[in-house]
Amino acid sequence: MSIKVRDITKKFGRFTALEQVSLDINDGQLVALLGPSGCGKTTLLRIIAGLEFPDCGSIQFDGRDITDQTARERQVGFVFQHYALFRHLTVFENVAFGLRVRPRAARSNDSEIRAKVKELLALIQLENQAQRYPSQLSGGQRQRVALARALAVQPKVLLLDEPFGALDAKVRLELRRWLRRLHDEVHITSVFVTHDQEEALEVADRVAVMNRGQIEQVGSPDEVYDSPATPFVFDFLGSVNIFHGRVESAGVEAGTVKLSGPGHEHAFSRTQIATYVRPHELEIKRERNGDSSSVPATVVQVHKVGPLVRVELRGEDTKDIIRAEISRAVFQELALQPGDRVFVKALTERRFESDSPR
Amino acid sequence: MTFTLKQKSILPGFGLTLGFTVFYLSVIVLIPLAALFLKTSELSWHQFWHLVASPRALASYRLTFGASLIAALINLVCGVLVAWVVVRYKFPARGFFDSIVDLPFALPTAVAGISLTTLYAPNGWLGAPLMRLGVRAAYTPIGVTIALTFIGLPFVVRTVQPVLEDLDKELEEAAASLGAGRWRTFTRVLLPTILPAAITGFAMAFGRGVGEYGSVIFIAGNMPMHTEITSLLIVTKLQEFDYAGATAIAVAMLIVSFIFLLTINLLQVWSGRPRKASPADDEMIPRIDLRPAFGTQEAK
């Protein structure tokens, strides 16, 4: 089932949650809506589900306009962040709920329902917990029950609202990989909302990055990570060093770090430029070796985080803090100490015109 | 396992608070009740039975418990409805509605009784139209039921209201997305959630109805065998200085009420079964391995 979102606008009072949002989701894809809280991603998901209705714009499933249909008519599976399991029903009855509330004509008989639920419980590996109540399960188990409950009605689309948001880090990691494998098996068109860029990049086929009620970029995880369309996407998909500067005639001169690389020749003279470099794309050297694109800096602090070492430096020209990430091996080779004078070079970088000088 | 009364706890003052609780409950509840039984024991078993099972007493039990039960049932349905409207919808007079629910609590029962009698009397505002329909409200068991319904209204509303307010909107959305219509969502999701609270409110309304005196005696008419409630019968006995007789009937009433409330409590335990969360289970992090689920078919 493909989903087409066309020019959706939604306001809550005076707050604009979504403005002219359009998005295409192909059949069988797993798409992540990624953005900071308040960016409208959950509202968009709820509009696709029919739990919220847009002020204007339309939603199409397989080319059919379903904007005015209710959640019940749309036959979507929805998984809530806080599970929304029925507390008074057992795990088994929770999963069976959607099958039992069907109109009499369309309802399967009891033994068919039992077989279907058993199959789903096997899928989520909770066969032994069938007679327990949701309050007796862990968070990860509850979310799997919620997922099975949504899948029981064989929805055409599966929508997940921050499905792993309430879980602790380890369960989160396992469950999201499990979701990916599940999707590879079931191939149901799925959309999930998350504010965790790692989650989106790892699990999704396509990522839609949202900010302030609009979609900034849609693309495969590699596309949005490697070639972010806007400064926001760059910033949101990982930590970043931002260097501000101004194009004088050719090349960024008056500014902070003189960095190498093409991409600025077309820039107008005197345009404000912000250069974005990810911490792991910075190289630290003891000697300059005549490389004019390196800038001198002083090591301020060193944090060892597992296999990585985060080095905080201060640029000598501008006194700005520069954050670099190097591997432990490189760190040991350089034997960096706070106070050391080194040279920093950007291996890759991206520039955006910035509207306002700092 | 050995049981010790004194257990280590970070909450201080267990001994003091327990002592006070026992003392308080003794003075307020247990000693008066014990005195009741003591006074009754002046009677022989035969005398006791003769008093308690006299036709006049039996008629009063039927009226008291019957009318209380009907009133509590009416309140169960209407109270849930009122709570639902007040919680779920936003409308101009909402705060006003919300506050008049408490009126039966605050109003002196005698005032309520007189107002209701005036209204439902054969020539009253509501009584006259009812008479034309052939229904005589005041001075009949119907009047008693009306008074008890009035008195019991706040109980169900006030017990159900907080549960409805806490109700997660997502539960209804989940039910809707699973294909349940409004009616099925209500009967299968909402009703089971509010049922324990509603039963509590029902039990409280019933208990209040059984013990009610002030608001009923005016509208009842108090004809022995017909519209005489048990409380009034007891008062009548007291006025005749038949203290043993009064306590005997009180004891009978106490026992019936006790059995009734016990039944309701058991019902509640049964309906509220799966509520206890065990936090230890949250620590159980499952290892997720898909292989047995899909993957290799020959494993089956």
XYZ file of C-alpha atoms in Angstrom:
658
model
C 0.000 0.000 0.000
C 1.515 3.298 -1.032
C 0.762 6.465 0.887
C 0.579 9.934 -0.588
C 0.480 12.934 1.701
C -0.446 16.120 -0.126
C -0.116 19.666 1.219
C -1.246 18.842 4.721
C -1.681 21.797 7.057
C -2.745 21.378 10.661
C -3.131 24.047 13.302
C -3.828 23.668 16.991
C -5.209 27.028 17.997
C -2.532 29.464 16.954
C 0.217 26.883 16.805
C 0.952 25.540 13.352
C 1.894 21.894 13.749
C 2.217 21.146 10.039
C 2.490 23.473 7.107
C 2.001 22.315 3.535
C 3.586 18.953 4.116
C 3.804 16.478 1.257
C 5.352 13.044 1.411
C 5.302 9.922 -0.752
C 5.746 6.526 0.772
C 6.126 3.573 -1.549
C 4.550 0.197 -1.042
C 6.435 -2.000 1.403
C 8.802 0.682 2.629
C 9.820 1.357 6.191
C 9.955 5.111 6.583
C 11.129 7.089 9.589
C 9.778 10.520 10.463
C 12.674 12.081 12.278
C 12.777 15.379 14.081
C 13.031 17.148 17.408
C 10.031 17.234 19.723
C 7.350 19.639 18.561
C 8.342 19.392 14.905
C 4.987 17.897 13.918
C 6.110 14.331 13.227
C 3.605 12.701 15.573
C 0.813 14.918 14.247
C 1.647 13.814 10.715
C 1.577 10.170 11.776
C -1.757 10.610 13.533
C -3.190 12.295 10.451
C -2.069 9.357 8.320
C -3.736 7.060 10.873
C -6.976 9.027 10.889
C -6.701 9.834 14.580
C -6.372 13.500 13.691
C -7.817 15.359 10.746
C -5.933 17.959 8.687
C -7.196 21.512 8.191
C -6.402 21.190 4.529
C -4.614 18.825 2.205
C -5.295 15.196 1.435
C -4.128 11.676 2.191
C -4.225 8.905 -0.379
C -3.783 5.191 0.112
C -2.974 3.478 -3.188
C -4.215 6.532 -5.038
C -7.566 6.503 -3.250
C -8.426 9.646 -1.308
C -9.146 8.633 2.278
C -8.803 12.035 3.926
C -12.303 11.885 5.409
C -12.165 8.276 6.595
C -11.883 7.506 10.286
C -9.126 5.393 11.786
C -11.552 2.494 11.913
C -12.270 2.653 8.199
C -8.649 3.083 7.165
C -7.532 -0.270 8.555
C -4.203 0.881 9.817
C -2.231 -0.696 12.608
C -1.152 1.849 15.184
C 1.447 1.305 17.901
C 1.582 3.869 20.676
C 4.629 5.039 22.560
C 3.117 3.991 25.873
C 1.678 0.763 24.441
C -1.994 1.564 25.228
C -2.661 -2.067 26.060
C -5.993 -3.003 27.591
C -5.139 -3.593 31.230
C -8.161 -5.716 31.989
C -7.406 -8.185 29.220
C -4.736 -10.854 29.071
C -1.952 -10.760 26.515
C -3.929 -13.264 24.481
C -7.135 -11.236 24.574
C -5.263 -8.026 23.802
C -3.934 -9.546 20.614
C -7.343 -11.065 19.817
C -9.170 -7.777 20.391
C -9.173 -6.588 16.794
C -10.397 -9.973 15.586
C -13.186 -10.168 18.155
C -14.655 -6.724 17.494
C -15.172 -7.306 13.799
C -18.747 -7.167 12.539
C -20.366 -10.564 12.887
C -20.338 -11.271 9.155
C -16.602 -10.688 8.844
C -15.606 -12.300 12.137
C -13.644 -15.511 12.141
C -14.830 -18.283 14.416
C -13.226 -18.821 17.762
C -10.808 -21.546 16.720
C -9.541 -19.473 13.797
C -9.002 -16.517 16.116
C -7.120 -18.751 18.557
C -4.889 -20.073 15.813
C -4.154 -16.586 14.516
C -3.337 -15.229 17.960
C -1.090 -18.196 18.710
C 0.788 -17.546 15.496
C 1.295 -13.894 16.421
C 2.380 -14.746 19.951
C 4.974 -17.052 18.470
C 6.104 -14.204 16.252
C 6.699 -11.942 19.242
C 7.986 -14.860 21.312
C 5.511 -14.517 24.117
C 3.640 -17.817 23.777
C 4.290 -18.556 27.424
C 2.935 -15.238 28.599
C -0.431 -15.531 26.856
C -2.451 -15.651 30.062
C -0.589 -12.876 31.844
C -1.809 -9.314 32.131
C 0.031 -6.324 30.634
C 1.023 -5.085 34.101
C 2.989 -8.294 34.589
C 5.174 -7.709 31.530
C 8.305 -5.657 31.003
C 8.243 -2.596 28.766
C 9.794 -4.382 25.809
C 7.340 -7.255 26.121
C 4.414 -4.856 26.311
C 5.513 -3.091 23.160
C 5.781 -6.396 21.347
C 2.244 -7.266 22.467
C 1.085 -3.895 21.145
C 2.766 -4.688 17.850
C 1.150 -8.124 17.632
C -2.214 -6.604 18.473
C -1.821 -4.112 15.625
C -0.706 -6.824 13.184
C -3.583 -9.143 14.110
C -6.093 -7.248 11.993
C -3.767 -7.513 8.986
C -3.534 -3.778 8.479
C -2.507 -2.326 5.167
C -0.214 0.142 6.884
C 1.639 -0.073 10.161
C 2.189 3.197 12.001
C 4.401 3.419 15.060
C 4.608 6.471 17.289
C 7.992 6.537 19.023
C 7.658 2.797 19.534
C 10.863 2.452 21.518
C 10.776 5.826 23.230
C 9.759 4.503 26.640
C 12.283 1.664 26.753
C 15.767 1.570 28.156
C 18.780 1.707 25.857
C 19.546 -1.993 25.584
C 15.966 -3.129 24.951
C 15.577 -0.273 22.499
C 18.491 -1.474 20.452
C 17.311 -5.091 20.362
C 13.733 -4.190 19.622
C 14.530 -1.885 16.747
C 16.654 -4.516 15.041
C 13.857 -6.951 15.632
C 11.414 -4.511 14.018
C 13.683 -4.260 10.993
C 13.812 -8.036 10.618
C 10.068 -8.260 11.160
C 9.549 -5.738 8.396
C 11.807 -7.712 6.083
C 9.571 -10.731 6.710
C 6.149 -9.114 6.592
C 6.788 -6.315 4.061
C 4.020 -4.143 5.324
C 4.276 -0.450 4.512
C 5.393 1.086 7.798
C 5.958 4.565 9.124
C 7.562 5.208 12.466
C 8.196 8.376 14.367
C 11.405 8.942 16.278
C 13.594 11.708 17.601
C 16.618 9.428 17.698
C 18.673 9.881 14.533
C 20.597 6.674 15.139
C 17.367 4.715 15.268
C 16.108 6.287 12.053
C 19.373 5.759 10.189
C 19.700 2.178 11.306
C 16.172 0.906 10.796
C 14.518 2.869 8.002
C 14.584 2.482 4.223
C 13.889 6.159 3.926
C 14.137 8.990 6.393
C 12.049 12.157 6.368
C 13.696 14.803 8.512
C 11.201 17.263 9.920
C 11.580 20.640 11.538
C 9.008 23.211 12.585
C 6.055 21.625 10.823
C 7.873 21.023 7.563
C 9.864 18.268 5.946
C 13.458 19.398 5.435
C 14.673 16.407 3.477
C 13.559 12.962 2.422
C 15.981 10.318 1.335
C 17.727 7.097 2.132
C 19.700 7.096 5.376
C 22.920 7.469 3.386
C 21.569 10.398 1.402
C 20.413 12.381 4.386
C 23.564 11.645 6.314
C 26.100 12.147 3.552
C 24.471 14.986 1.700
C 22.209 16.887 4.027
C 20.080 19.374 2.146
C 19.913 21.971 4.881
C 21.990 23.084 7.861
C 19.245 21.761 10.135
C 19.509 18.247 8.737
C 23.268 18.351 9.094
C 23.017 19.530 12.658
C 20.277 17.109 13.646
C 21.890 13.974 12.252
C 24.897 14.142 14.507
C 27.144 16.520 16.346
C 28.831 19.100 14.224
C 31.371 21.921 14.280
C 30.126 25.106 12.711
C 32.627 27.642 11.471
C 31.344 31.019 10.459
C 33.022 33.032 7.819
C 32.563 35.401 4.944
C 33.442 34.994 1.306
C 35.724 37.841 0.343
C 36.539 37.132 -3.255
C 37.395 33.507 -3.710
C 37.653 31.103 -0.857
C 36.644 31.592 2.678
C 39.143 33.972 4.074
C 37.909 36.274 6.701
C 36.552 33.902 9.243
C 37.684 31.334 11.600
C 39.165 28.275 10.101
C 40.612 28.301 6.701
C 39.391 25.054 5.339
C 40.056 23.297 2.116
C 37.712 21.887 -0.412
C 35.763 22.935 -3.437
C 32.182 24.071 -3.334
C 32.486 27.756 -2.635
C 33.683 29.130 -5.935
C 30.185 30.116 -6.967
C 29.489 31.888 -3.732
C 28.889 35.577 -4.006
C 31.381 37.917 -2.618
C 30.842 38.891 1.002
C 28.228 36.218 1.566
C 28.056 34.907 5.085
C 29.091 31.294 5.042
C 28.809 28.625 7.662
C 31.010 25.602 7.254
C 29.833 22.354 8.810
C 32.286 19.654 9.751
C 31.484 16.522 11.729
C 33.821 15.769 14.632
C 34.989 12.484 13.132
C 35.854 14.209 9.870
C 38.563 16.282 11.500
C 42.153 15.170 11.393
C 44.572 16.139 14.128
C 48.308 16.386 13.414
C 51.349 17.338 15.379
C 53.088 19.016 12.451
C 51.715 21.281 9.772
C 54.009 19.966 7.038
C 53.334 22.986 4.889
C 49.612 22.203 4.579
C 47.984 25.610 4.428
C 44.502 24.216 5.002
C 45.313 23.134 8.538
C 44.688 25.505 11.373
C 46.574 25.667 14.632
C 44.699 24.783 17.808
C 45.300 23.913 21.434
C 44.010 20.786 23.126
C 41.654 21.744 25.942
C 40.157 18.491 27.122
C 40.232 14.810 26.320
C 37.331 12.416 26.966
C 37.752 8.749 26.346
C 34.423 7.168 25.436
C 34.804 3.477 24.769
C 36.522 2.990 21.407
C 36.437 6.719 20.664
C 38.295 9.658 22.079
C 36.624 13.042 22.006
C 39.099 15.883 21.882
C 38.072 19.421 22.621
C 40.333 22.021 21.043
C 40.501 25.766 20.895
C 41.281 27.404 17.577
C 44.156 29.840 17.879
C 42.731 32.494 15.566
C 39.209 32.692 16.825
C 39.257 31.038 20.232
C 36.271 28.910 19.159
C 35.860 25.439 20.576
C 36.405 22.693 18.023
C 35.262 19.160 18.788
C 37.019 16.254 17.172
C 36.534 12.513 17.443
C 39.458 10.216 16.818
C 40.000 6.529 17.330
C 41.820 5.271 20.375
C 44.717 4.052 18.237
C 45.247 7.455 16.634
C 44.955 9.073 20.031
C 47.670 6.845 21.468
C 49.908 7.514 18.505
C 49.530 11.278 18.938
C 49.784 11.033 22.733
C 47.707 14.192 23.151
C 47.755 16.064 26.425
C 45.702 19.138 27.360
C 47.713 22.212 26.429
C 49.399 20.625 23.399
C 49.561 22.676 20.239
C 48.321 20.778 17.197
C 47.006 21.331 13.672
C 43.456 20.506 12.670
C 42.300 19.747 9.172
C 38.834 19.062 7.838
C 38.704 15.975 5.650
C 35.223 16.703 4.373
C 32.999 19.648 4.938
C 29.827 21.263 3.747
C 28.963 24.896 3.424
C 25.688 26.681 3.720
C 24.995 30.330 3.285
C 23.999 31.649 6.649
C 21.448 34.418 6.881
C 22.892 36.126 9.876
C 26.467 36.759 10.819
C 27.220 35.779 14.340
C 9.434 -17.719 57.879
C 9.081 -16.173 61.282
C 6.602 -13.429 61.751
C 7.616 -10.477 63.836
C 5.348 -7.591 64.610
C 8.209 -5.166 64.611
C 9.662 -4.993 61.154
C 12.383 -2.709 59.991
C 10.922 0.018 57.882
C 11.985 3.421 56.719
C 8.525 4.730 57.569
C 8.591 5.750 61.207
C 5.755 5.687 63.706
C 4.187 2.348 62.908
C 3.492 1.560 66.577
C 2.036 4.951 67.332
C -0.202 5.168 64.275
C -1.423 1.591 64.619
C -2.201 2.197 68.289
C -4.155 5.297 67.484
C -6.021 3.593 64.639
C -7.080 0.719 66.890
C -8.143 3.123 69.629
C -10.047 5.340 67.226
C -11.868 2.539 65.459
C -12.743 1.026 68.839
C -14.278 4.203 70.203
C -16.062 5.193 67.012
C -17.129 1.877 65.539
C -16.424 -1.272 67.500
C -17.600 -0.317 71.014
C -20.972 1.074 69.866
C -21.518 -2.019 67.738
C -20.535 -4.285 70.603
C -22.961 -2.431 72.853
C -25.635 -3.078 70.272
C -25.046 -6.814 70.426
C -24.794 -6.694 74.224
C -28.131 -4.962 74.544
C -29.698 -7.476 72.165
C -28.407 -10.313 74.294
C -30.899 -9.301 76.983
C -33.486 -10.985 74.831
C -33.903 -14.697 74.608
C -33.371 -16.304 71.228
C -37.112 -16.814 70.895
C -37.924 -13.201 71.718
C -35.236 -12.003 69.367
C -36.565 -14.074 66.496
C -40.126 -13.014 67.238
C -39.144 -9.350 67.008
C -36.843 -9.603 64.042
C -39.127 -11.771 61.959
C -42.390 -10.041 62.796
C -44.457 -9.212 59.693
C -44.065 -5.497 60.304
C -40.272 -5.759 60.550
C -40.085 -7.990 57.474
C -42.144 -5.506 55.469
C -39.803 -2.720 56.537
C -36.740 -4.739 55.477
C -38.277 -5.396 52.106
C -38.956 -1.717 51.601
C -35.599 -0.499 52.927
C -33.389 -2.944 51.082
C -35.574 -3.052 47.988
C -35.817 0.710 47.599
C -32.110 1.157 48.384
C -31.185 -1.448 45.818
C -33.355 0.083 43.109
C -32.103 3.582 43.964
C -28.480 2.433 43.918
C -29.014 0.732 40.552
C -30.566 3.895 39.137
C -27.598 5.838 40.454
C -25.175 3.318 39.018
C -26.482 3.954 35.517
C -27.256 7.653 35.810
C -24.181 8.403 37.930
C -21.872 6.915 35.302
C -23.736 8.946 32.696
C -23.403 12.191 34.666
C -19.715 11.557 35.350
C -19.193 10.798 31.668
C -20.844 14.025 30.528
C -19.047 16.177 33.082
C -15.632 14.670 32.321
C -15.769 14.100 28.603
C -17.468 17.132 27.167
C -16.698 20.802 27.405
C -19.835 22.895 27.636
C -20.681 26.232 29.271
C -22.465 25.087 32.426
C -20.051 22.254 33.094
C -18.693 23.648 36.343
C -22.213 24.294 37.567
C -23.308 20.735 36.832
C -20.205 19.448 38.478
C -20.917 21.320 41.683
C -24.631 20.563 41.990
C -23.730 16.871 42.073
C -22.483 17.467 45.613
C -25.721 19.089 46.727
C -27.237 15.911 48.208
C -24.117 15.639 50.387
C -24.386 19.164 51.669
C -28.127 19.606 52.041
C -29.585 18.684 55.456
C -31.547 15.514 54.778
C -34.707 16.875 56.387
C -34.670 19.822 53.979
C -34.239 17.448 51.081
C -37.083 15.306 52.387
C -39.472 18.229 52.736
C -38.579 19.631 49.300
C -39.062 16.277 47.630
C -42.368 15.719 49.445
C -43.644 19.114 48.329
C -42.592 18.433 44.749
C -43.977 14.925 44.536
C -47.120 15.423 46.624
C -50.302 14.734 44.580
C -50.724 18.499 44.109
C -47.002 19.292 43.728
C -45.171 20.435 40.610
C -44.029 16.973 39.689
C -46.578 15.018 41.682
C -49.607 16.458 39.831
C -48.487 15.458 36.315
C -47.523 12.035 37.649
C -50.971 11.648 39.203
C -52.526 12.332 35.840
C -50.439 9.479 34.465
C -51.814 7.340 37.272
C -48.585 7.243 39.273
C -48.716 8.191 42.910
C -45.191 9.117 43.986
C -45.331 10.594 47.484
C -46.354 8.356 50.380
C -45.623 5.181 48.415
C -42.506 3.000 47.963
C -41.881 4.994 44.759
C -41.440 8.116 46.885
C -38.986 6.287 49.131
C -36.984 5.240 46.084
C -36.953 8.817 44.751
C -35.581 10.133 48.043
C -32.898 7.435 48.184
C -31.924 8.091 44.566
C -31.457 11.757 45.388
C -29.322 10.938 48.417
C -27.151 8.398 46.618
C -26.378 10.342 43.436
C -22.990 11.831 44.422
C -21.477 8.493 45.417
C -21.312 6.921 41.982
C -20.458 10.195 40.236
C -17.614 11.003 42.599
C -16.068 7.554 42.507
C -16.284 7.158 38.722
C -15.214 10.709 37.854
C -11.492 10.447 38.736
C -11.200 7.134 36.906
C -12.760 8.646 33.805
C -10.482 11.651 34.068
C -7.416 9.411 34.217
C -8.593 7.318 31.325
C -5.976 7.226 28.614
C -7.298 8.643 25.362
C -4.929 6.307 23.567
C -6.942 3.297 24.721
C -9.916 4.489 22.733
C -7.724 5.370 19.781
C -6.165 1.930 19.909
C -9.610 0.326 19.968
C -10.729 2.477 17.038
C -7.650 1.667 14.978
C -8.304 -2.026 15.640
C -11.724 -1.615 14.084
C -13.948 -1.298 17.148
C -16.955 1.001 16.815
C -18.064 3.406 19.531
C -20.349 0.925 21.207
C -17.807 -1.883 21.287
C -15.123 0.494 22.485
C -17.422 1.493 25.317
C -18.476 -1.989 26.341
C -15.128 -3.708 25.878
C -12.612 -1.043 26.844
C -14.158 1.784 28.834
C -16.750 -0.084 30.880
C -14.339 -2.704 32.246
C -12.014 0.104 33.275
C -14.599 2.092 35.210
C -16.509 -0.916 36.539
C -14.585 -1.356 39.836
C -15.084 2.312 40.701
C -18.725 2.165 39.663
C -19.307 -0.844 41.908
C -17.690 0.975 44.829
C -19.992 3.933 44.220
C -22.941 1.574 43.964
C -22.068 -0.060 47.290
C -21.698 3.316 48.982
C -24.987 4.592 47.575
C -26.689 1.404 48.700
C -25.199 1.601 52.183
C -26.277 5.192 52.515
C -29.771 4.297 51.333
C -30.175 1.532 53.892
C -29.251 3.855 56.740
C -31.097 6.916 55.448
C -33.722 8.437 57.703
C -34.206 12.185 57.416
C -35.042 12.550 53.748
C -37.265 9.481 53.625
C -39.646 9.890 56.536
C -41.400 12.912 55.027
C -42.035 11.487 51.593
C -42.717 7.928 52.787
C -45.930 8.531 54.675
C -44.787 5.921 57.190
C -47.697 3.509 57.059
C -46.733 0.295 58.874
C -46.516 -2.705 56.524
C -46.539 -0.419 53.522
C -44.220 2.588 53.600
C -42.392 2.233 56.879
C -38.603 1.995 56.573
C -36.552 0.022 59.086
C -34.831 3.111 60.504
C -38.223 4.553 61.351
C -39.307 1.283 62.930
C -36.255 1.445 65.176
C -37.008 5.042 66.132
C -40.591 4.080 66.893
C -39.397 1.283 69.194
C -37.047 3.691 70.925
C -39.882 6.145 71.513
C -41.791 3.300 73.113
C -38.744 2.677 75.359
C -38.382 -0.775 73.826
C -34.594 -0.547 73.681
C -34.033 -4.266 73.323
C -36.513 -4.431 70.475
C -34.858 -1.512 68.713
C -31.405 -3.024 68.990
C -32.630 -6.428 67.867
C -33.902 -4.985 64.604
C -30.727 -2.926 64.269
C -28.637 -6.066 64.647
C -30.670 -7.851 62.006
C -30.155 -4.930 59.667
C -26.469 -4.790 60.438
C -26.024 -8.436 59.564
C -27.908 -8.136 56.275
C -25.945 -5.018 55.326
C -22.707 -6.705 56.227
C -23.458 -9.724 54.057
C -24.477 -7.444 51.233
C -21.337 -5.301 51.364
C -19.167 -8.377 51.665
C -20.725 -9.743 48.495
C -20.083 -6.476 46.699
C -16.491 -6.453 47.879
C -15.939 -9.962 46.636
C -17.495 -8.957 43.345
C -15.073 -6.078 43.189
C -12.047 -8.204 43.936
C -13.180 -10.459 41.143
C -13.752 -7.640 38.644
C -10.545 -5.835 39.563
C -8.386 -8.956 39.460
C -5.494 -8.118 37.165
C -4.309 -4.841 38.578
C -1.196 -5.593 40.558
C 1.990 -4.724 38.769
C 5.119 -6.514 39.785
C 8.029 -4.147 39.293
C 10.492 -7.005 39.394
C 9.222 -8.122 36.006
C 10.416 -4.907 34.457
C 13.927 -6.120 34.960
C 13.320 -9.148 32.800
C 14.794 -8.095 29.517
C 13.991 -10.705 26.943
C 16.575 -11.844 24.497
C 15.005 -11.458 21.144
C 15.896 -14.087 18.667
C 13.837 -14.373 15.547
C 15.124 -17.677 14.300
C 12.498 -19.868 15.894
C 9.763 -17.462 14.811
C 10.369 -17.330 11.097
C 13.546 -18.573 9.503
C 14.004 -22.299 9.531
C 10.827 -24.183 8.835
C 12.245 -27.609 9.532
C 12.564 -26.659 13.159
C 8.798 -27.098 13.479
